[in-house]
CSV table of N, CA and C in Angstrom, one decimal:
chain,number,residue,atom,x,y,z
A,277,UNK,N,68.1,72.8,-161.1
A,277,UNK,CA,67.2,73.4,-160.1
A,277,UNK,C,65.8,73.3,-160.7
A,278,UNK,N,64.9,72.6,-160.0
A,278,UNK,CA,63.5,72.4,-160.5
A,278,UNK,C,62.6,73.5,-160.0
A,279,UNK,N,61.5,73.7,-160.8
A,279,UNK,CA,60.5,74.6,-160.4
A,279,UNK,C,59.8,74.1,-159.1
A,280,UNK,N,59.2,75.0,-158.4
A,280,UNK,CA,58.4,74.6,-157.2
A,280,UNK,C,57.5,73.5,-157.5
A,281,UNK,N,57.3,72.5,-156.6
A,281,UNK,CA,56.5,71.3,-156.9
A,281,UNK,C,55.0,71.5,-157.0
A,282,UNK,N,54.5,72.7,-156.6
A,282,UNK,CA,53.0,72.9,-156.7
A,282,UNK,C,52.3,72.2,-155.6
A,283,UNK,N,52.9,71.9,-154.5
A,283,UNK,CA,52.2,71.3,-153.4
A,283,UNK,C,52.5,72.1,-152.1
A,284,UNK,N,51.8,71.8,-151.0
A,284,UNK,CA,52.0,72.5,-149.8
A,284,UNK,C,53.4,72.1,-149.3
A,285,UNK,N,54.1,73.0,-148.5
A,285,UNK,CA,55.4,72.7,-148.0
A,285,UNK,C,55.5,71.4,-147.2
A,286,UNK,N,54.6,71.1,-146.4
A,286,UNK,CA,54.7,69.9,-145.6
A,286,UNK,C,54.5,68.7,-146.5
A,287,UNK,N,53.7,68.8,-147.5
A,287,UNK,CA,53.6,67.7,-148.5
A,287,UNK,C,54.9,67.5,-149.2
A,288,UNK,N,55.5,68.6,-149.6
A,288,UNK,CA,56.8,68.5,-150.3
A,288,UNK,C,57.9,67.8,-149.4
A,289,UNK,N,57.9,68.3,-148.1
A,289,UNK,CA,58.9,67.7,-147.2
A,289,UNK,C,58.6,66.2,-147.0
A,290,UNK,N,57.3,65.8,-146.9
A,290,UNK,CA,57.0,64.4,-146.7
A,290,UNK,C,57.4,63.6,-148.0
A,291,UNK,N,57.1,64.1,-149.1
A,291,UNK,CA,57.5,63.4,-150.4
A,291,UNK,C,59.0,63.2,-150.5
A,292,UNK,N,59.8,64.1,-150.0
A,292,UNK,CA,61.2,64.0,-150.0
A,292,UNK,C,61.8,63.3,-148.8
A,293,UNK,N,60.9,62.8,-147.9
A,293,UNK,CA,61.4,62.0,-146.8
A,293,UNK,C,62.1,62.9,-145.7
A,294,UNK,N,61.7,64.2,-145.7
A,294,UNK,CA,62.4,65.1,-144.8
A,294,UNK,C,61.5,65.6,-143.7
A,295,UNK,N,60.2,65.3,-143.7
A,295,UNK,CA,59.2,65.8,-142.8
A,295,UNK,C,59.6,65.5,-141.3
A,296,UNK,N,60.1,64.3,-141.1
A,296,UNK,CA,60.4,63.9,-139.7
A,296,UNK,C,61.7,64.6,-139.2
A,297,UNK,N,62.4,65.3,-140.1
A,297,UNK,CA,63.7,66.0,-139.7
A,297,UNK,C,63.5,67.5,-139.7
A,298,UNK,N,62.3,68.0,-139.9
A,298,UNK,CA,62.1,69.4,-140.0
A,298,UNK,C,61.4,69.9,-138.7
A,299,UNK,N,62.2,70.7,-137.9
A,299,UNK,CA,61.6,71.3,-136.7
A,299,UNK,C,61.4,72.8,-136.9
A,300,UNK,N,62.0,73.4,-137.9
A,300,UNK,CA,61.8,74.8,-138.1
A,300,UNK,C,61.5,75.1,-139.5
A,301,UNK,N,60.5,75.8,-139.8
A,301,UNK,CA,60.1,76.2,-141.2
A,301,UNK,C,60.5,77.7,-141.3
A,302,UNK,N,61.5,78.0,-142.1
A,302,UNK,CA,61.9,79.4,-142.4
A,302,UNK,C,61.2,79.8,-143.7
A,303,UNK,N,60.8,81.1,-143.7
A,303,UNK,CA,60.1,81.6,-144.9
A,303,UNK,C,58.9,80.7,-145.3
A,304,UNK,N,58.2,80.2,-144.3
A,304,UNK,CA,57.0,79.4,-144.6
A,304,UNK,C,55.9,80.3,-144.9
A,305,UNK,N,55.9,81.0,-146.0
A,305,UNK,CA,55.0,82.1,-146.3
A,305,UNK,C,53.6,81.6,-146.5
A,306,UNK,N,53.4,80.4,-147.0
A,306,UNK,CA,52.1,79.9,-147.3
A,306,UNK,C,52.1,78.4,-147.0
A,307,UNK,N,51.8,78.1,-145.8
A,307,UNK,CA,52.0,76.7,-145.3
A,307,UNK,C,51.0,75.7,-145.9
A,308,UNK,N,50.0,76.1,-146.5
A,308,UNK,CA,48.9,75.1,-147.0
A,308,UNK,C,47.9,74.9,-145.9
A,309,UNK,N,46.9,74.1,-146.1
A,309,UNK,CA,45.8,74.0,-145.2
A,309,UNK,C,46.2,73.4,-143.8
A,310,UNK,N,47.1,72.5,-143.8
A,310,UNK,CA,47.5,71.8,-142.5
A,310,UNK,C,48.9,72.1,-142.1
A,311,UNK,N,49.6,72.9,-142.9
A,311,UNK,CA,51.1,73.1,-142.6
A,311,UNK,C,51.3,73.8,-141.3
A,312,UNK,N,50.5,74.8,-141.0
A,312,UNK,CA,50.7,75.5,-139.8
A,312,UNK,C,50.6,74.6,-138.5
A,313,UNK,N,49.7,73.7,-138.5
A,313,UNK,CA,49.5,72.8,-137.4
A,313,UNK,C,50.7,72.0,-137.2
A,314,UNK,N,51.4,71.6,-138.2
A,314,UNK,CA,52.6,70.7,-138.1
A,314,UNK,C,53.7,71.5,-137.3
A,315,UNK,N,53.7,72.8,-137.5
A,315,UNK,CA,54.7,73.6,-136.8
A,315,UNK,C,54.3,74.2,-135.5
A,316,UNK,N,53.4,73.5,-134.8
A,316,UNK,CA,53.1,73.9,-133.4
A,316,UNK,C,54.3,73.5,-132.5
A,317,UNK,N,54.4,74.2,-131.4
A,317,UNK,CA,55.6,73.9,-130.5
A,317,UNK,C,55.6,72.4,-130.2
A,318,UNK,N,56.7,71.8,-130.2
A,318,UNK,CA,58.1,72.4,-130.1
A,318,UNK,C,58.7,72.7,-131.5
A,319,UNK,N,57.9,72.6,-132.5
A,319,UNK,CA,58.4,73.1,-133.8
A,319,UNK,C,58.2,74.6,-133.9
A,320,UNK,N,58.7,75.2,-135.0
A,320,UNK,CA,58.7,76.7,-135.1
A,320,UNK,C,58.6,77.1,-136.5
A,321,UNK,N,57.8,78.2,-136.8
A,321,UNK,CA,57.7,78.8,-138.1
A,321,UNK,C,58.4,80.2,-137.8
A,322,UNK,N,59.4,80.5,-138.7
A,322,UNK,CA,60.1,81.8,-138.6
A,322,UNK,C,59.7,82.6,-139.8
A,323,UNK,N,59.1,83.7,-139.5
A,323,UNK,CA,58.6,84.6,-140.6
A,323,UNK,C,59.5,85.8,-140.6
A,324,UNK,N,60.0,86.2,-141.7
A,324,UNK,CA,60.9,87.4,-141.9
A,324,UNK,C,60.1,88.5,-142.6
A,325,UNK,N,59.5,89.4,-141.8
A,325,UNK,CA,58.6,90.4,-142.5
A,325,UNK,C,59.3,91.3,-143.4
A,326,UNK,N,60.6,91.6,-143.1
A,326,UNK,CA,61.3,92.5,-144.0
A,326,UNK,C,61.5,91.9,-145.4
A,327,UNK,N,61.9,90.7,-145.4
A,327,UNK,CA,62.1,89.9,-146.6
A,327,UNK,C,60.8,89.7,-147.4
A,328,UNK,N,59.8,89.4,-146.6
A,328,UNK,CA,58.5,89.1,-147.2
A,328,UNK,C,58.0,90.4,-148.0
A,329,UNK,N,58.2,91.5,-147.3
A,329,UNK,CA,57.9,92.8,-147.9
A,329,UNK,C,58.8,93.1,-149.2
A,330,UNK,N,60.1,92.9,-149.0
A,330,UNK,CA,61.0,93.2,-150.1
A,330,UNK,C,60.6,92.4,-151.4
A,331,UNK,N,60.2,91.2,-151.3
A,331,UNK,CA,59.8,90.4,-152.5
A,331,UNK,C,58.4,90.6,-152.9
A,332,UNK,N,57.7,91.6,-152.2
A,332,UNK,CA,56.3,91.9,-152.5
A,332,UNK,C,55.4,90.7,-152.6
A,333,UNK,N,55.6,89.8,-151.7
A,333,UNK,CA,54.7,88.6,-151.6
A,333,UNK,C,53.3,88.9,-151.3
A,334,UNK,N,52.4,88.0,-151.6
A,334,UNK,CA,51.0,88.2,-151.2
A,334,UNK,C,51.0,88.3,-149.7
A,335,UNK,N,50.0,88.9,-149.1
A,335,UNK,CA,49.9,89.1,-147.7
A,335,UNK,C,50.2,87.7,-146.9
A,336,UNK,N,51.0,87.9,-145.9
A,336,UNK,CA,51.3,86.7,-145.0
A,336,UNK,C,50.0,86.3,-144.3
A,337,UNK,N,49.7,85.0,-144.4
A,337,UNK,CA,48.5,84.4,-143.8
A,337,UNK,C,48.5,84.3,-142.3
A,338,UNK,N,48.7,85.4,-141.6
A,338,UNK,CA,48.9,85.4,-140.1
A,338,UNK,C,47.8,84.7,-139.4
A,339,UNK,N,46.5,85.1,-139.7
A,339,UNK,CA,45.4,84.5,-139.0
A,339,UNK,C,45.3,83.0,-139.2
A,340,UNK,N,45.6,82.5,-140.4
A,340,UNK,CA,45.6,81.1,-140.7
A,340,UNK,C,46.6,80.4,-139.9
A,341,UNK,N,47.8,80.9,-139.9
A,341,UNK,CA,49.0,80.3,-139.2
A,341,UNK,C,48.7,80.3,-137.7
A,342,UNK,N,48.3,81.4,-137.1
A,342,UNK,CA,48.0,81.4,-135.7
A,342,UNK,C,46.9,80.5,-135.3
A,343,UNK,N,45.8,80.5,-136.1
A,343,UNK,CA,44.6,79.7,-135.8
A,343,UNK,C,45.0,78.2,-135.9
A,344,UNK,N,45.9,77.8,-136.7
A,344,UNK,CA,46.3,76.4,-136.9
A,344,UNK,C,47.1,75.9,-135.7
A,345,UNK,N,47.6,76.9,-134.9
A,345,UNK,CA,48.4,76.5,-133.7
A,345,UNK,C,49.9,76.6,-133.9
A,346,UNK,N,50.3,77.1,-135.0
A,346,UNK,CA,51.8,77.2,-135.3
A,346,UNK,C,52.5,78.1,-134.2
A,347,UNK,N,53.7,77.7,-133.9
A,347,UNK,CA,54.5,78.5,-133.0
A,347,UNK,C,55.3,79.5,-133.9
A,348,UNK,N,54.9,80.7,-133.9
A,348,UNK,CA,55.4,81.7,-134.8
A,348,UNK,C,56.4,82.6,-134.2
A,349,UNK,N,57.6,82.7,-134.8
A,349,UNK,CA,58.7,83.6,-134.4
A,349,UNK,C,59.0,84.6,-135.6
A,350,UNK,N,59.6,85.7,-135.2
A,350,UNK,CA,60.1,86.6,-136.3
A,350,UNK,C,61.6,86.4,-136.5
A,351,UNK,N,62.0,86.7,-137.7
A,351,UNK,CA,63.4,86.6,-138.0
A,351,UNK,C,63.8,87.6,-139.1
A,352,UNK,N,65.0,87.6,-139.4
A,352,UNK,CA,65.6,88.4,-140.5
A,352,UNK,C,66.8,87.6,-141.0
A,353,UNK,N,67.0,87.8,-142.3
A,353,UNK,CA,68.0,86.9,-142.9
A,353,UNK,C,69.2,87.6,-143.6
A,354,UNK,N,68.9,88.7,-144.2
A,354,UNK,CA,70.0,89.3,-145.0
A,354,UNK,C,69.7,90.8,-145.3
A,355,UNK,N,70.7,91.6,-145.4
A,355,UNK,CA,70.5,93.0,-145.8
A,355,UNK,C,70.3,93.0,-147.3
A,356,UNK,N,70.5,91.9,-148.0
A,356,UNK,CA,70.2,91.9,-149.5
A,356,UNK,C,68.7,91.9,-149.7
A,357,UNK,N,67.9,91.5,-148.7
A,357,UNK,CA,66.5,91.5,-148.9
A,357,UNK,C,65.7,92.1,-147.8
A,358,UNK,N,66.4,92.9,-147.0
A,358,UNK,CA,65.7,93.7,-145.9
A,358,UNK,C,66.6,94.9,-145.6
A,359,UNK,N,65.9,95.9,-145.1
A,359,UNK,CA,66.6,97.2,-144.8
A,359,UNK,C,67.3,97.1,-143.4
A,360,UNK,N,67.0,96.0,-142.7
A,360,UNK,CA,67.6,95.9,-141.3
A,360,UNK,C,67.7,94.5,-140.9
A,361,UNK,N,68.7,94.2,-140.0
A,361,UNK,CA,68.8,92.9,-139.4
A,361,UNK,C,68.3,93.0,-137.9
A,362,UNK,N,67.8,94.1,-137.5
A,362,UNK,CA,67.3,94.3,-136.1
A,362,UNK,C,66.0,93.7,-135.9
A,363,UNK,N,65.9,92.9,-134.8
A,363,UNK,CA,64.6,92.3,-134.4
A,363,UNK,C,63.6,93.3,-134.0
A,364,UNK,N,64.0,94.4,-133.4
A,364,UNK,CA,63.1,95.4,-133.0
A,364,UNK,C,62.4,96.0,-134.3
A,365,UNK,N,63.2,96.1,-135.4
A,365,UNK,CA,62.7,96.6,-136.6
A,365,UNK,C,61.7,95.6,-137.2
A,366,UNK,N,62.0,94.3,-137.1
A,366,UNK,CA,61.1,93.3,-137.7
A,366,UNK,C,59.8,93.3,-136.9
A,367,UNK,N,59.9,93.4,-135.6
A,367,UNK,CA,58.7,93.5,-134.7
A,367,UNK,C,57.8,94.6,-135.1
A,368,UNK,N,58.4,95.8,-135.4
A,368,UNK,CA,57.7,97.0,-135.8
A,368,UNK,C,57.0,96.8,-137.2
A,369,UNK,N,57.8,96.1,-138.1
A,369,UNK,CA,57.2,95.8,-139.5
A,369,UNK,C,55.9,94.9,-139.3
A,370,UNK,N,56.1,93.9,-138.5
A,370,UNK,CA,55.0,93.0,-138.2
A,370,UNK,C,53.8,93.7,-137.6
A,371,UNK,N,54.1,94.5,-136.6
A,371,UNK,CA,53.0,95.2,-135.9
A,371,UNK,C,52.3,96.2,-136.9
A,372,UNK,N,53.1,96.8,-137.8
A,372,UNK,CA,52.5,97.8,-138.7
A,372,UNK,C,51.6,97.0,-139.7
A,373,UNK,N,52.0,95.9,-140.2
A,373,UNK,CA,51.3,95.1,-141.1
A,373,UNK,C,50.0,94.5,-140.5
A,374,UNK,N,50.1,94.2,-139.2
A,374,UNK,CA,49.0,93.5,-138.5
A,374,UNK,C,48.6,94.2,-137.3
A,375,UNK,N,47.8,95.3,-137.4
A,375,UNK,CA,47.4,96.0,-136.2
A,375,UNK,C,46.6,95.2,-135.3
A,376,UNK,N,46.1,94.0,-135.7
A,376,UNK,CA,45.3,93.1,-134.8
A,376,UNK,C,46.2,92.5,-133.7
A,377,UNK,N,47.5,92.5,-133.9
A,377,UNK,CA,48.4,91.9,-132.9
A,377,UNK,C,48.6,92.8,-131.7
A,378,UNK,N,48.3,92.2,-130.6
A,378,UNK,CA,48.5,93.0,-129.3
A,378,UNK,C,50.0,93.0,-129.0
A,379,UNK,N,50.4,93.9,-128.1
A,379,UNK,CA,51.8,94.0,-127.7
A,379,UNK,C,52.4,92.7,-127.2
A,380,UNK,N,51.7,92.0,-126.3
A,380,UNK,CA,52.2,90.7,-125.8
A,380,UNK,C,52.4,89.7,-126.9
A,381,UNK,N,51.5,89.6,-127.9
A,381,UNK,CA,51.7,88.7,-129.0
A,381,UNK,C,53.0,89.1,-129.8
A,382,UNK,N,53.2,90.3,-130.1
A,382,UNK,CA,54.4,90.7,-130.8
A,382,UNK,C,55.6,90.4,-130.0
A,383,UNK,N,55.6,90.7,-128.7
A,383,UNK,CA,56.8,90.4,-127.9
A,383,UNK,C,57.1,88.9,-127.8
A,384,UNK,N,56.0,88.1,-127.7
A,384,UNK,CA,56.2,86.6,-127.7
A,384,UNK,C,56.9,86.1,-128.9
A,385,UNK,N,56.6,86.8,-130.1
A,385,UNK,CA,57.2,86.3,-131.3
A,385,UNK,C,58.7,86.5,-131.4
A,386,UNK,N,59.3,87.3,-130.5
A,386,UNK,CA,60.7,87.4,-130.5
A,386,UNK,C,61.3,87.0,-129.1
A,387,UNK,N,60.5,86.4,-128.3
A,387,UNK,CA,61.0,85.9,-127.0
A,387,UNK,C,60.6,84.5,-126.7
A,388,UNK,N,59.4,84.3,-126.1
A,388,UNK,CA,59.0,83.0,-125.6
A,388,UNK,C,58.7,82.0,-126.8
A,389,UNK,N,58.2,82.5,-127.9
A,389,UNK,CA,57.9,81.5,-129.0
A,389,UNK,C,59.2,80.8,-129.5
A,390,UNK,N,60.2,81.6,-129.8
A,390,UNK,CA,61.4,80.9,-130.2
A,390,UNK,C,62.0,80.0,-129.1
A,391,UNK,N,61.9,80.4,-127.9
A,391,UNK,CA,62.4,79.6,-126.8
A,391,UNK,C,61.7,78.3,-126.6
A,392,UNK,N,60.5,78.2,-127.1
A,392,UNK,CA,59.7,76.9,-127.0
A,392,UNK,C,60.1,75.9,-128.1
A,393,UNK,N,61.0,76.3,-129.0
A,393,UNK,CA,61.4,75.4,-130.1
A,393,UNK,C,62.3,74.3,-129.7
A,394,UNK,N,62.2,73.1,-130.2
A,394,UNK,CA,63.0,72.0,-129.8
A,394,UNK,C,64.5,72.2,-130.2
A,395,UNK,N,64.8,73.1,-131.2
A,395,UNK,CA,66.2,73.3,-131.5
A,395,UNK,C,66.9,74.0,-130.4
A,396,UNK,N,66.2,74.6,-129.4
A,396,UNK,CA,66.8,75.3,-128.3
A,396,UNK,C,66.6,74.5,-127.0
A,397,UNK,N,66.1,73.3,-127.1
A,397,UNK,CA,65.8,72.6,-125.8
A,397,UNK,C,67.1,72.1,-125.1
A,398,UNK,N,68.2,72.1,-125.8
A,398,UNK,CA,69.4,71.7,-125.1
A,398,UNK,C,70.2,72.9,-124.6
A,399,UNK,N,69.6,74.0,-124.6
A,399,UNK,CA,70.3,75.2,-124.0
A,399,UNK,C,70.6,74.9,-122.6
A,400,UNK,N,71.8,75.4,-122.1
A,400,UNK,CA,72.2,75.1,-120.7
A,400,UNK,C,71.3,75.7,-119.6
A,401,UNK,N,70.6,76.8,-119.9
A,401,UNK,CA,69.7,77.4,-119.0
A,401,UNK,C,68.3,77.6,-119.7
A,402,UNK,N,67.2,77.6,-118.9
A,402,UNK,CA,65.9,77.9,-119.5
A,402,UNK,C,65.9,79.2,-120.3
A,403,UNK,N,65.3,79.2,-121.4
A,403,UNK,CA,65.2,80.4,-122.3
A,403,UNK,C,63.8,80.9,-122.4
A,404,UNK,N,63.6,82.2,-122.7
A,404,UNK,CA,62.3,82.8,-122.9
A,404,UNK,C,61.4,83.0,-121.7
A,405,UNK,N,62.0,83.0,-120.6
A,405,UNK,CA,61.3,83.1,-119.3
A,405,UNK,C,62.0,84.1,-118.4
A,406,UNK,N,61.3,84.6,-117.4
A,406,UNK,CA,62.0,85.4,-116.4
A,406,UNK,C,61.8,84.6,-115.1
A,407,UNK,N,62.8,84.0,-114.6
A,407,UNK,CA,62.8,83.3,-113.4
A,407,UNK,C,64.2,83.0,-112.9
A,408,UNK,N,64.4,82.7,-111.7
A,408,UNK,CA,65.7,82.5,-111.1
A,408,UNK,C,66.3,81.3,-111.8
A,409,UNK,N,67.5,81.4,-112.2
A,409,UNK,CA,68.2,80.3,-112.9
A,409,UNK,C,68.1,80.3,-114.4
A,410,UNK,N,67.3,81.2,-115.0
A,410,UNK,CA,67.1,81.3,-116.4
A,410,UNK,C,68.2,82.2,-117.0
A,411,UNK,N,68.5,82.1,-118.3
A,411,UNK,CA,69.5,82.9,-118.9
A,411,UNK,C,69.0,84.4,-118.9
A,412,UNK,N,70.0,85.2,-118.6
A,412,UNK,CA,69.7,86.7,-118.4
A,412,UNK,C,70.0,87.4,-119.8
A,413,UNK,N,69.2,87.1,-120.8
A,413,UNK,CA,69.4,87.8,-122.1
A,413,UNK,C,68.2,88.7,-122.2
A,414,UNK,N,68.5,90.0,-122.3
A,414,UNK,CA,67.4,90.9,-122.4
A,414,UNK,C,67.8,92.2,-123.1
A,415,UNK,N,66.9,93.0,-123.5
A,415,UNK,CA,67.1,94.3,-124.2
A,415,UNK,C,66.4,95.4,-123.4
A,416,UNK,N,67.1,96.5,-123.2
A,416,UNK,CA,66.4,97.6,-122.6
A,416,UNK,C,66.0,98.6,-123.7
A,417,UNK,N,64.9,99.2,-123.5
A,417,UNK,CA,64.3,100.1,-124.5
A,417,UNK,C,64.1,101.5,-123.9
A,418,UNK,N,64.7,102.5,-124.5
A,418,UNK,CA,64.5,103.9,-124.0
A,418,UNK,C,63.5,104.6,-124.9
A,419,UNK,N,62.6,105.3,-124.2
A,419,UNK,CA,61.5,106.0,-124.8
A,419,UNK,C,61.6,107.5,-124.4
A,420,UNK,N,62.1,108.4,-125.3
A,420,UNK,CA,62.1,109.8,-124.9
A,420,UNK,C,60.7,110.3,-124.8
A,421,UNK,N,60.5,111.2,-123.8
A,421,UNK,CA,59.2,111.7,-123.6
A,421,UNK,C,58.4,111.0,-122.5
A,422,UNK,N,57.1,111.3,-122.5
A,422,UNK,CA,56.3,110.7,-121.4
A,422,UNK,C,56.2,109.2,-121.5
A,423,UNK,N,55.9,108.5,-120.4
A,423,UNK,CA,55.8,107.1,-120.4
A,423,UNK,C,54.7,106.6,-121.3
A,424,UNK,N,54.9,105.4,-121.8
A,424,UNK,CA,53.9,104.8,-122.7
A,424,UNK,C,53.4,103.6,-121.9
A,425,UNK,N,52.0,103.6,-121.7
A,425,UNK,CA,51.4,102.5,-120.8
A,425,UNK,C,51.1,101.2,-121.6
A,426,UNK,N,50.8,101.3,-122.8
A,426,UNK,CA,50.4,100.1,-123.6
A,426,UNK,C,51.6,99.5,-124.2
A,427,UNK,N,51.8,98.2,-124.0
A,427,UNK,CA,53.0,97.5,-124.6
A,427,UNK,C,53.1,97.6,-126.1
A,428,UNK,N,52.0,97.5,-126.8
A,428,UNK,CA,52.0,97.6,-128.3
A,428,UNK,C,52.4,99.0,-128.6
A,429,UNK,N,51.9,100.0,-128.0
A,429,UNK,CA,52.3,101.4,-128.2
A,429,UNK,C,53.8,101.6,-128.0
A,430,UNK,N,54.3,101.0,-126.9
A,430,UNK,CA,55.7,101.1,-126.6
A,430,UNK,C,56.5,100.5,-127.7
A,431,UNK,N,56.2,99.3,-128.2
A,431,UNK,CA,56.9,98.6,-129.2
A,431,UNK,C,56.9,99.3,-130.6
A,432,UNK,N,55.8,100.0,-130.8
A,432,UNK,CA,55.6,100.6,-132.1
A,432,UNK,C,56.0,102.1,-132.1
A,433,UNK,N,56.3,102.6,-130.9
A,433,UNK,CA,56.7,104.0,-130.8
A,433,UNK,C,58.0,104.3,-131.6
A,434,UNK,N,57.9,105.2,-132.7
A,434,UNK,CA,59.1,105.4,-133.5
A,434,UNK,C,60.3,106.0,-132.7
A,435,UNK,N,60.1,106.7,-131.7
A,435,UNK,CA,61.2,107.3,-130.9
A,435,UNK,C,61.9,106.3,-130.0
A,436,UNK,N,61.2,105.2,-129.7
A,436,UNK,CA,61.8,104.1,-128.8
A,436,UNK,C,63.0,103.5,-129.5
A,437,UNK,N,64.1,103.4,-128.8
A,437,UNK,CA,65.3,102.8,-129.3
A,437,UNK,C,65.9,101.8,-128.3
A,438,UNK,N,66.6,100.8,-128.8
A,438,UNK,CA,67.3,99.9,-127.9
A,438,UNK,C,68.4,100.7,-127.3
A,439,UNK,N,68.5,100.7,-126.0
A,439,UNK,CA,69.6,101.4,-125.3
A,439,UNK,C,70.6,100.4,-124.7
A,440,UNK,N,70.3,99.2,-124.6
A,440,UNK,CA,71.2,98.2,-124.1
A,440,UNK,C,70.8,96.8,-124.4
A,441,UNK,N,71.7,95.9,-124.6
A,441,UNK,CA,71.4,94.5,-124.8
A,441,UNK,C,72.3,93.7,-123.9
A,442,UNK,N,71.8,92.7,-123.2
A,442,UNK,CA,72.6,91.9,-122.3
A,442,UNK,C,72.4,90.4,-122.7
A,443,UNK,N,73.5,89.7,-122.8
A,443,UNK,CA,73.5,88.3,-123.1
A,443,UNK,C,74.2,87.6,-122.0
A,444,UNK,N,73.5,86.6,-121.4
A,444,UNK,CA,74.0,85.9,-120.2
A,444,UNK,C,74.4,86.8,-119.1
A,445,UNK,N,73.7,87.9,-119.0
A,445,UNK,CA,73.9,88.9,-117.9
A,445,UNK,C,75.0,89.9,-118.2
A,446,UNK,N,75.7,89.8,-119.4
A,446,UNK,CA,76.8,90.7,-119.7
A,446,UNK,C,76.2,91.7,-120.8
A,447,UNK,N,76.6,93.0,-120.6
A,447,UNK,CA,76.1,94.0,-121.5
A,447,UNK,C,77.0,93.9,-122.8
A,448,UNK,N,76.3,93.7,-123.9
A,448,UNK,CA,77.0,93.6,-125.2
A,448,UNK,C,76.8,94.8,-126.1
A,449,UNK,N,75.8,95.6,-125.7
A,449,UNK,CA,75.5,96.8,-126.5
A,449,UNK,C,75.1,97.9,-125.6
């Protein structure tokens, strides 16, 4: 096992002849100056904020990655390096670390952004959208107390909990 090559991830992939075969960058914590642009839709960067925090990495370069045009999604990989596998928890970690993110931006990172990835283009029904004929995958969120009007506030509300999850229209939780 060799040490890291000391170059940007996209340079490493190009040097290894893998760049044309890479549609998703997982744990692409520091993409380099042009790396984020390579992962614009239909490619995807998957950031795991729980794991990033667990390993006490330098701050995730969110502004650089978004400004480059990367298609950013949130993920989680293992309870060995995160306290949760829940996407709602990852969304809250991301929102807590980056107060500049608006509610729709946070929601897009777990819905429409991953759906724009080429790895999902062969799905039998359109994903990441609400329209007739699209897949009916969704989560219902319960908020005890008075209604919350701002989407970011709703997503970040500690008392808000997932009350139901539906996949292909069937309740699975």
